[in-house]
mmCIF file of C-alpha atoms in Angstrom:
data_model
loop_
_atom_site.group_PDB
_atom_site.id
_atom_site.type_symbol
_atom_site.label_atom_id
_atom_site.label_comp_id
_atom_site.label_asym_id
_atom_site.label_seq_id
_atom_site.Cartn_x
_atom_site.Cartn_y
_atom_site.Cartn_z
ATOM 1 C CA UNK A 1 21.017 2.912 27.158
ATOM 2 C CA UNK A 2 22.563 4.270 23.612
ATOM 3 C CA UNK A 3 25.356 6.972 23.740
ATOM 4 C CA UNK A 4 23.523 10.303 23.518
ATOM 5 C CA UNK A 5 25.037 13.517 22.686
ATOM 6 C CA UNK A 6 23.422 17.126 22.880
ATOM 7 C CA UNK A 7 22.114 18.970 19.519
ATOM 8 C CA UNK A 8 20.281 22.562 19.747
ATOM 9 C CA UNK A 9 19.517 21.553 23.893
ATOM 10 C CA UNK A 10 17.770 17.929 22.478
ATOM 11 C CA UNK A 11 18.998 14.337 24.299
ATOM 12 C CA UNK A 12 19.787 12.778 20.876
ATOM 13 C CA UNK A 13 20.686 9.281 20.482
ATOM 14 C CA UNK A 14 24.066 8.901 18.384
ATOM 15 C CA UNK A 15 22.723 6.317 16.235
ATOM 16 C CA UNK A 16 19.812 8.414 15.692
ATOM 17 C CA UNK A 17 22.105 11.450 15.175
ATOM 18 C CA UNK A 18 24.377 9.449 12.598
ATOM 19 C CA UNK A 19 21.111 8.320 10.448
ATOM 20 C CA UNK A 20 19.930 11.703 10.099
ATOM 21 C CA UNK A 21 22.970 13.371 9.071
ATOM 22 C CA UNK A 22 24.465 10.374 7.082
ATOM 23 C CA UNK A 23 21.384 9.216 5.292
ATOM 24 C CA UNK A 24 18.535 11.203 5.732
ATOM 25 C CA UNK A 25 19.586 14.494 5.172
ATOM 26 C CA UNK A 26 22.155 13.902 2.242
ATOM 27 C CA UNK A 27 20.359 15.675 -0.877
ATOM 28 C CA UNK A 28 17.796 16.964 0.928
ATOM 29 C CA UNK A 29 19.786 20.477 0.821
ATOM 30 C CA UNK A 30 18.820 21.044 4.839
ATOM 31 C CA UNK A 31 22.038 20.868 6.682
ATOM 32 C CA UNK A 32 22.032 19.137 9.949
ATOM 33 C CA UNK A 33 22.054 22.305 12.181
ATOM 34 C CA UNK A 34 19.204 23.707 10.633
ATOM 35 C CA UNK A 35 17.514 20.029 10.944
ATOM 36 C CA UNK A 36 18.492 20.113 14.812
ATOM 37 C CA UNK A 37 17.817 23.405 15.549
ATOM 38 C CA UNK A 38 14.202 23.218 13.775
ATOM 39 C CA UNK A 39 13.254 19.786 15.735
ATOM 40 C CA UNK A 40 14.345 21.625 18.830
ATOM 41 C CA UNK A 41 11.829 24.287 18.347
ATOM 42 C CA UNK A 42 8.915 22.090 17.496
ATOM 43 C CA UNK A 43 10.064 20.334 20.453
ATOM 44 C CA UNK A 44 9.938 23.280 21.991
ATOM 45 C CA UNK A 45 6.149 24.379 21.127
ATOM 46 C CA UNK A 46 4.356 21.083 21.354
ATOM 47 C CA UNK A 47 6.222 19.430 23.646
ATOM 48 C CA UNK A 48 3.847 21.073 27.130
ATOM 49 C CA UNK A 49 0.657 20.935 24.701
ATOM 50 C CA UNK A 50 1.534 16.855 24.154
ATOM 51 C CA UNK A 51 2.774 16.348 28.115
ATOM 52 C CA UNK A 52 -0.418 18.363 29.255
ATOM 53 C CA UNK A 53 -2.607 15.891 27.002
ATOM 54 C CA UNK A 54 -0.675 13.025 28.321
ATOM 55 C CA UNK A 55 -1.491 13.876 31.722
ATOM 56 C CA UNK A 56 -5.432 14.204 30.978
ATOM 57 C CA UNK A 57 -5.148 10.656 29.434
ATOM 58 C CA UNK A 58 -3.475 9.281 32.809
ATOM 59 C CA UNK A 59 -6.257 11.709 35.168
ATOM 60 C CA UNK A 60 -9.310 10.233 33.600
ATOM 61 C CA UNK A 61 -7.825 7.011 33.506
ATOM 62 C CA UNK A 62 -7.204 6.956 37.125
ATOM 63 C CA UNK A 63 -10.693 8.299 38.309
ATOM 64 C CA UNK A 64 -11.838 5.437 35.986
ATOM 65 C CA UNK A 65 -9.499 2.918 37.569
ATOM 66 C CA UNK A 66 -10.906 4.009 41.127
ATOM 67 C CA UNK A 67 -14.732 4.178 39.954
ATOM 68 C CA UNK A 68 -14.162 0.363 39.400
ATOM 69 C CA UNK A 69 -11.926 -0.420 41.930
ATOM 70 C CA UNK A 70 -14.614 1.214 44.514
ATOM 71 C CA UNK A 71 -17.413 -0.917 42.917
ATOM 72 C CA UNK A 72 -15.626 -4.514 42.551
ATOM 73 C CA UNK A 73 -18.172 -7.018 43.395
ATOM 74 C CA UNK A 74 -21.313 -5.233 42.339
ATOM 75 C CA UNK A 75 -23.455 -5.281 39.620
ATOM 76 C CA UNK A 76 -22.490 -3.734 36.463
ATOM 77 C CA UNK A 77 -24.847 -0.340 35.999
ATOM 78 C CA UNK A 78 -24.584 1.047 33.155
ATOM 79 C CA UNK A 79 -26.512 4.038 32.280
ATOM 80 C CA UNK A 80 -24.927 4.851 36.175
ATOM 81 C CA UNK A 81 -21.642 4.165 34.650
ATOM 82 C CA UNK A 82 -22.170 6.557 31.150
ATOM 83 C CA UNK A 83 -22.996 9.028 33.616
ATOM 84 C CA UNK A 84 -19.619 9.195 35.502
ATOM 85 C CA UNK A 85 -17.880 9.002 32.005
ATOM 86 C CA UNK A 86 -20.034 12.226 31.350
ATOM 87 C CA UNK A 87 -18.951 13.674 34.494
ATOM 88 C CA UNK A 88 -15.535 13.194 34.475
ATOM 89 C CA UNK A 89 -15.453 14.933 30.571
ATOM 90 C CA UNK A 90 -14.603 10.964 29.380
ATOM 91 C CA UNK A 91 -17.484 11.188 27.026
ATOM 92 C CA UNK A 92 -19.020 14.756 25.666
ATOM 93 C CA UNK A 93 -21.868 15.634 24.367
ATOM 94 C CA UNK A 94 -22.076 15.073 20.635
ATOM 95 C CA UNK A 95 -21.734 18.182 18.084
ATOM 96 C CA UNK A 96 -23.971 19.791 15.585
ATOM 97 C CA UNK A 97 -23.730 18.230 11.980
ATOM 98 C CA UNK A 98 -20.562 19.288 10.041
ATOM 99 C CA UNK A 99 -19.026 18.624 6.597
ATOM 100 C CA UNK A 100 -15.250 18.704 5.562
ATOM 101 C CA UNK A 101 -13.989 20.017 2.261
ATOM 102 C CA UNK A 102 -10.432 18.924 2.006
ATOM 103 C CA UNK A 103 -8.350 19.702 -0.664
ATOM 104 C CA UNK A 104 -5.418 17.545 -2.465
ATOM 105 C CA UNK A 105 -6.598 14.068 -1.507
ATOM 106 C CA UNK A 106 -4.886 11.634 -3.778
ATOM 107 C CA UNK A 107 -7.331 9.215 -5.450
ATOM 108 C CA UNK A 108 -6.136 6.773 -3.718
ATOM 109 C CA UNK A 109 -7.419 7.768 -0.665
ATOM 110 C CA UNK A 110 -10.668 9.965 -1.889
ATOM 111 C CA UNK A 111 -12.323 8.543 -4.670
ATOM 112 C CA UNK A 112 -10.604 4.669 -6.016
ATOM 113 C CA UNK A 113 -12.141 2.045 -4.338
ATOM 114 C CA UNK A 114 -9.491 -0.880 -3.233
ATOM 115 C CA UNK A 115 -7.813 -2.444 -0.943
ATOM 116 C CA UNK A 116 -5.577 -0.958 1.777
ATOM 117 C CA UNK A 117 -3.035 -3.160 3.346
ATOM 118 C CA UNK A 118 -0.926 -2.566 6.940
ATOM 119 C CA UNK A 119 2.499 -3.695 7.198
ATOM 120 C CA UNK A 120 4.888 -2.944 10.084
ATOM 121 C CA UNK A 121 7.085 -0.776 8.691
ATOM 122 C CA UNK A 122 10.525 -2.087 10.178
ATOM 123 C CA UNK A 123 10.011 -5.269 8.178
ATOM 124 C CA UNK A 124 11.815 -3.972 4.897
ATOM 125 C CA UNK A 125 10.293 -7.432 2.733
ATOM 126 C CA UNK A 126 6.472 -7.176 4.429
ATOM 127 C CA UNK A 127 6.686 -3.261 3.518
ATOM 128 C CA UNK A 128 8.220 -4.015 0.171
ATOM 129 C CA UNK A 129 5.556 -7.062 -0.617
ATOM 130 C CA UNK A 130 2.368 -4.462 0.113
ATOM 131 C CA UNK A 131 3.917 -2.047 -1.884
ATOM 132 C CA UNK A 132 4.329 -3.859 -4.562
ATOM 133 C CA UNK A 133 0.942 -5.768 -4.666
ATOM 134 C CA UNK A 134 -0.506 -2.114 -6.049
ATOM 135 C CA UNK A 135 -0.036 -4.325 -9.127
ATOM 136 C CA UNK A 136 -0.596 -8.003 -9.938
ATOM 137 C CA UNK A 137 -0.795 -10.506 -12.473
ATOM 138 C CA UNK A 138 -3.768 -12.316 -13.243
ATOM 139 C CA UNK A 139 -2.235 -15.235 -14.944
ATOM 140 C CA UNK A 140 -0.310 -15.666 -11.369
ATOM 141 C CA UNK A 141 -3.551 -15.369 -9.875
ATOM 142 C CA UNK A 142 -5.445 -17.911 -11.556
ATOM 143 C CA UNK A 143 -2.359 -20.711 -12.085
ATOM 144 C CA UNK A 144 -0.914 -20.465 -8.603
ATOM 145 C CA UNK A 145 -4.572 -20.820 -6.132
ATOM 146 C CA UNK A 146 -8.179 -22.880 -6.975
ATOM 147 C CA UNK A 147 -9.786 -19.925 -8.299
ATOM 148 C CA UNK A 148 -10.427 -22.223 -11.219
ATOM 149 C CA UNK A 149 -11.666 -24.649 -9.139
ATOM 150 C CA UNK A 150 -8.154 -26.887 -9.054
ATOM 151 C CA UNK A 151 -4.940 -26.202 -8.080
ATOM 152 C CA UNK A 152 -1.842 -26.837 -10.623
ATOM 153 C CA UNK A 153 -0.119 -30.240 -11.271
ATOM 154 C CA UNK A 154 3.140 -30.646 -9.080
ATOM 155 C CA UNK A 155 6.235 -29.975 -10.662
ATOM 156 C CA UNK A 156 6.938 -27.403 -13.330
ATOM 157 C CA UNK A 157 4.987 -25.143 -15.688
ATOM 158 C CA UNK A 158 1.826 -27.381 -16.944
ATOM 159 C CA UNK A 159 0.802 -25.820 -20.373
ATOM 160 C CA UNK A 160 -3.067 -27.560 -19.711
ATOM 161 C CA UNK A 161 -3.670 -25.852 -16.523
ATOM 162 C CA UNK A 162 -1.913 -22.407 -18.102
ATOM 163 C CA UNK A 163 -4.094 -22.625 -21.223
ATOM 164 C CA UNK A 164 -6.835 -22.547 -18.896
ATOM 165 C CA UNK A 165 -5.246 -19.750 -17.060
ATOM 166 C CA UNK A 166 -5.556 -17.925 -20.528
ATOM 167 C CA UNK A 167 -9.058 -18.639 -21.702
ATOM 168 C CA UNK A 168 -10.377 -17.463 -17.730
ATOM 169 C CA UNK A 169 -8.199 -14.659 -18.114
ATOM 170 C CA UNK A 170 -10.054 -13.309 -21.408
ATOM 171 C CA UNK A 171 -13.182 -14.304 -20.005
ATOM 172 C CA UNK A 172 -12.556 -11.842 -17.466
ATOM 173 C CA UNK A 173 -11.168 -9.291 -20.253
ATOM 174 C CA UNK A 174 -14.702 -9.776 -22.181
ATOM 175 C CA UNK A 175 -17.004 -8.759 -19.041
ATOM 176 C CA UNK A 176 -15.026 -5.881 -18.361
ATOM 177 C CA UNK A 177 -14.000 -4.674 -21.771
ATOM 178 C CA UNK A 178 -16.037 -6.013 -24.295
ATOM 179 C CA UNK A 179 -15.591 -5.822 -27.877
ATOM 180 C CA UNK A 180 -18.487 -5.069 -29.964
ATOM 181 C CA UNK A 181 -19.190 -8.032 -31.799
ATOM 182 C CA UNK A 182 -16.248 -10.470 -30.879
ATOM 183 C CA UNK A 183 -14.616 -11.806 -27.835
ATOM 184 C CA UNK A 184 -10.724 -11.229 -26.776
ATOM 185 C CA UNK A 185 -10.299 -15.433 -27.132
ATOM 186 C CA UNK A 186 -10.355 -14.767 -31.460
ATOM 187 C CA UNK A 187 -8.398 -11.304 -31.235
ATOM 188 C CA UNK A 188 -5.295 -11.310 -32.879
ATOM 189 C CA UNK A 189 -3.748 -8.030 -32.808
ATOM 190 C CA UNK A 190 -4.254 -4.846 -30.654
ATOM 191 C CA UNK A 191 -3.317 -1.707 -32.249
ATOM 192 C CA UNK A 192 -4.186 1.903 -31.398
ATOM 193 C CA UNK A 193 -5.624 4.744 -33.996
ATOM 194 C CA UNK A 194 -6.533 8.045 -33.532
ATOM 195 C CA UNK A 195 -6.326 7.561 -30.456
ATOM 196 C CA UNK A 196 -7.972 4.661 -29.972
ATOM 197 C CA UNK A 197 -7.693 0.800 -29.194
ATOM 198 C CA UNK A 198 -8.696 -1.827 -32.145
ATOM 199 C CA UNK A 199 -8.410 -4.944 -31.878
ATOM 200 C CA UNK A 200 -9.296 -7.187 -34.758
ATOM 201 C CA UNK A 201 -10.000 -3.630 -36.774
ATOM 202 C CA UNK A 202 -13.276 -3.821 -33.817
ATOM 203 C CA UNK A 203 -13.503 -1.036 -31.445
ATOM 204 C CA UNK A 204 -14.301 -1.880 -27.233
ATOM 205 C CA UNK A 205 -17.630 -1.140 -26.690
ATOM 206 C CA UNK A 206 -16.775 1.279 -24.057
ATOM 207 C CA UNK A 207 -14.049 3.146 -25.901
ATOM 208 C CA UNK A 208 -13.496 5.327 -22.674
ATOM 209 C CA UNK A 209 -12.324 2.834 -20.877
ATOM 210 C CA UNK A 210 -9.127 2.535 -22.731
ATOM 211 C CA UNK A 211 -5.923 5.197 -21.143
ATOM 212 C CA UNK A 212 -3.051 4.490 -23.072
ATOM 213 C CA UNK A 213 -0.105 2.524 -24.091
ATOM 214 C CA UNK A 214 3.363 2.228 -24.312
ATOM 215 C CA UNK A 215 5.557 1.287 -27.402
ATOM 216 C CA UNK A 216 4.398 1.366 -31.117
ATOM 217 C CA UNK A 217 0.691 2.191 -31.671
ATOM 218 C CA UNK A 218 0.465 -0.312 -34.631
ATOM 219 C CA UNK A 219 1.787 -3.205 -32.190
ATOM 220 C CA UNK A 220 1.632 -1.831 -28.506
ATOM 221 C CA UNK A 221 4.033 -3.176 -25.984
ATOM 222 C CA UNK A 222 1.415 -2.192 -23.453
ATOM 223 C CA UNK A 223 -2.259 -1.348 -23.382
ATOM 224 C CA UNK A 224 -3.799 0.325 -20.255
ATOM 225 C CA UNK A 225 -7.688 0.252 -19.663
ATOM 226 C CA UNK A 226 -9.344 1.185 -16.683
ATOM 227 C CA UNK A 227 -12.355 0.117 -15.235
ATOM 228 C CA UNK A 228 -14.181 1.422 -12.368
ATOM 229 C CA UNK A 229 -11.321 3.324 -11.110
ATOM 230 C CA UNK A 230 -8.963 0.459 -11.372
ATOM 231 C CA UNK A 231 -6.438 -0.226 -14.021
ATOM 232 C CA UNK A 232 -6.010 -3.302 -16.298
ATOM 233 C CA UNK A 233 -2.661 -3.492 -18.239
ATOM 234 C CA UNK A 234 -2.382 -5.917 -21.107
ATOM 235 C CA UNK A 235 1.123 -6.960 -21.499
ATOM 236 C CA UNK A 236 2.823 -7.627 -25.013
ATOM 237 C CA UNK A 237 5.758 -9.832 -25.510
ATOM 238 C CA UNK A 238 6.137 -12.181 -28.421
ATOM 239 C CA UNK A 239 9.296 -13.066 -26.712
ATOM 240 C CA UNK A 240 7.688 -14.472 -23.369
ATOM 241 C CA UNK A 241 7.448 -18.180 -23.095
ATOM 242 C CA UNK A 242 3.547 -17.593 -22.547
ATOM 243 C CA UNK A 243 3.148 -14.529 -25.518
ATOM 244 C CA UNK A 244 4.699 -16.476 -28.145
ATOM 245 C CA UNK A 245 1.883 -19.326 -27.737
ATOM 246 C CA UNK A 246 -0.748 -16.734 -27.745
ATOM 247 C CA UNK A 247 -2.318 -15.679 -31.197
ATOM 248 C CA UNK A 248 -2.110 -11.996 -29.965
ATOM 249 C CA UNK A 249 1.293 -12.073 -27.791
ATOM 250 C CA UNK A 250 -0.836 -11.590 -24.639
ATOM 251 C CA UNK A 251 2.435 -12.365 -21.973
ATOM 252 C CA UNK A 252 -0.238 -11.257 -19.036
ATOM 253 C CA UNK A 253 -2.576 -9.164 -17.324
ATOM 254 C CA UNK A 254 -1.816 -6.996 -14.695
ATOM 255 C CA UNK A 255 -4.372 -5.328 -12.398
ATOM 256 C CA UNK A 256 -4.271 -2.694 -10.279
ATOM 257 C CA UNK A 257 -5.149 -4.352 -6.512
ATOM 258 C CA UNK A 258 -4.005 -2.622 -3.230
ATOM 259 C CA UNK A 259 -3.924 0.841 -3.766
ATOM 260 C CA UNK A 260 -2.314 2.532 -0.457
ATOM 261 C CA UNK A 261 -0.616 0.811 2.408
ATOM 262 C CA UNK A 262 -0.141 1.952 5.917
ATOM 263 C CA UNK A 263 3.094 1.625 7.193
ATOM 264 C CA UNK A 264 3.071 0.740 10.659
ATOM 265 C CA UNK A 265 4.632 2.440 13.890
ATOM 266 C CA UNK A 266 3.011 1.405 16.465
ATOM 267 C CA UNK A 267 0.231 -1.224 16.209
ATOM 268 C CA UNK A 268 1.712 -4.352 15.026
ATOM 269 C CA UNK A 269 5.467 -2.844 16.328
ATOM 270 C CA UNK A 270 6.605 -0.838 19.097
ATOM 271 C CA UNK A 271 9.060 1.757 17.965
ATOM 272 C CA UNK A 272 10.354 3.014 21.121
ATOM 273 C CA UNK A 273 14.283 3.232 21.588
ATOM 274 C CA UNK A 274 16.472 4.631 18.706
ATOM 275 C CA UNK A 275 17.749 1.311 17.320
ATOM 276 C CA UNK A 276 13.572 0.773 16.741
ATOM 277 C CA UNK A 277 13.172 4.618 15.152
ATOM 278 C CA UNK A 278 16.053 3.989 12.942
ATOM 279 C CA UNK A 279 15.145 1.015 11.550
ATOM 280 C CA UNK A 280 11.984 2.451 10.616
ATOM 281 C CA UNK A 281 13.029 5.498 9.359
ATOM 282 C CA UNK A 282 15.591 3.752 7.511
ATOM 283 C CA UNK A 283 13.066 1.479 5.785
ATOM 284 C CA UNK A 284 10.974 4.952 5.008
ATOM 285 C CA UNK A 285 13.861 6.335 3.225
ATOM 286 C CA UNK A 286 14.230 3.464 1.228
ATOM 287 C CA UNK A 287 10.499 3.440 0.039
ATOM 288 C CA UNK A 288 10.477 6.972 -0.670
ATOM 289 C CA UNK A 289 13.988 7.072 -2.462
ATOM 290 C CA UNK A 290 12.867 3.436 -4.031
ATOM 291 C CA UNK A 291 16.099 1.602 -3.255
ATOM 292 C CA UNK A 292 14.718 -0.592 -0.121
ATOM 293 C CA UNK A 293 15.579 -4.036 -0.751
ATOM 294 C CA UNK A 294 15.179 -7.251 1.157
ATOM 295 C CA UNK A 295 17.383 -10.834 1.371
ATOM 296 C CA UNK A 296 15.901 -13.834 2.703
ATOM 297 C CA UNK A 297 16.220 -17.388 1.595
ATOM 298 C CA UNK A 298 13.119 -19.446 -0.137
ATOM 299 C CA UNK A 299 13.247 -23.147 -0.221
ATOM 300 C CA UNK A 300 17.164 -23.199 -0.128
ATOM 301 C CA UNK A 301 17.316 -20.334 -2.510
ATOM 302 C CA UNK A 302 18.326 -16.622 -2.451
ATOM 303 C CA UNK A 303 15.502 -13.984 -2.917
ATOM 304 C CA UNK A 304 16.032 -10.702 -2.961
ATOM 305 C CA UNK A 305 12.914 -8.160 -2.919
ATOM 306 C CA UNK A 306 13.005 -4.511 -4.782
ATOM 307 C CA UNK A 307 10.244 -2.127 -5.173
#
């Protein structure tokens, strides 16, 4: 069992104690007495309300253990056995109709369809891969899996299979954000006036779909568009192996993809003892302060993951 020590009358853990007032807590401005002394009185409210709902769990389970116990053998009855879960308060009779209004619901969540991934969140490089996959790149997409129908040549970069890559990829910008009267393949330059995106001096044919854009409006580093909810970013780089064989510097194109992740506790892991809770919490910290990284080696090389 892990040294303990006693904080504000709570069993603490010293490991657990250490992370809290060596990493958690730093620039936070709560100082660890106050931190210890509030726990202690949450502790001290819920604890009998979470014990006392603990102990219904293990009652019905038991009369539910004995119900089949008592009838091993028999048939299986079923409207008999609904009726004992009934009974014994298992099951309740359903409510009237009821609607919820609730108030600062990120996007995310509420309204932008997409994917949402679960990770166990005392694997640092699963956590840091979901995270990250809120954006990807389509060129990576298309050259790296048979989307297209093959996968790549063996080997290194293959400019055939990558200039198909390109022409899918602007495909894909021309049913989503189509240009009136042209197609991205023959655009040359992207540029922003007034507020809005030009390409080729043509205007998209949905000019609300375009958000933004970062660096120079006559020759964008970026351009954001949105469709559906979801982001598209056009990437800019004359300087990029792949942007300075494209007529328009198109490097790639990054979509939005999994929005939110849940970050597992107790599904896929069981975070039980303190070394388990620290690890976790250690892992939060790092995604919420962004410095979580991750070390592993790849095919007899070094990778490290960052957010």
């Amino acid at each position: 069992m892990s040294e303990r020590i006693e904080l504000s009358g709570l069993n603490v853990a010293v490991e657990l104690q250490h992370f809290i007032e060596t990493q958690a807590l730093p620039g936070t401005g709560v100082e660890p007495s106050a931190f210890w002394s509030g726990l202690a009185d949450i502790v001290a409210k819920l604890g009998p309300k979470n014990a006392a709902l603990l102990k219904k769990r293990d009652d019905l389970q038991a009369q539910i253990d004995a119900w089949h116990i008592e009838r091993r053998g028999s048939e299986h009855k079923p409207a008999q056995y609904e009726q004992f879960l009934r009974d014994i308060g298992y099951l309740v009779q359903e409510g009237d109709a009821f609607q919820i209004d609730t108030a600062n619901v990120d996007p995310e969540i509420a309204q932008t369809p997409g994917p949402q991934l679960v990770v166990p969140i005392t694997n640092a490089r699963f956590a840091l891969n979901a995270v990250n996959a809120r954006w990807g790149s389509l060129y990576d997409c298309f050259y790296g899996t048979d989307a297209m129908g093959t996968l790549p040549p063996a080997g290194g970069y293959d400019r055939g299979h990558g200039a198909r890559v390109v022409a899918r990829s602007r495909v894909f910008l021309d049913e989503t954000f189509p240009i009136q009267g042209a197609s991205h393949a023959d655009v040359r330059r992207y540029y922003v006036h007034e507020g809005q995106l030009f390409l080729d001096d043509m205007p998209l044919a949905q000019p609300e779909k375009f958000v933004g854009y970062t660096g120079n409006a006559k020759a964008p580093d970026s351009v954001l568009l949105k469709n559906n909810g979801l982001h598209v970013q056009l990437i800019f780089d004359r300087a990029h192996a792949i942007g300075a064989r494209d007529q328009a510097g198109l490097a790639d194109v990054v979509m939005e993809s999994a929005l939110s992740v849940i970050m597992d506790l107790e599904d896929s892991v069981a975070c039980v003892d303190a070394a388990d809770k620290v690890e976790a919490y250690s892992n939060w910290l790092g995604l919420m302060k962004g410095d979580l990284t991750s070390t592993f080696m790849k095919g007899g090389t070094e990778i490290t993951r960052v957010l």
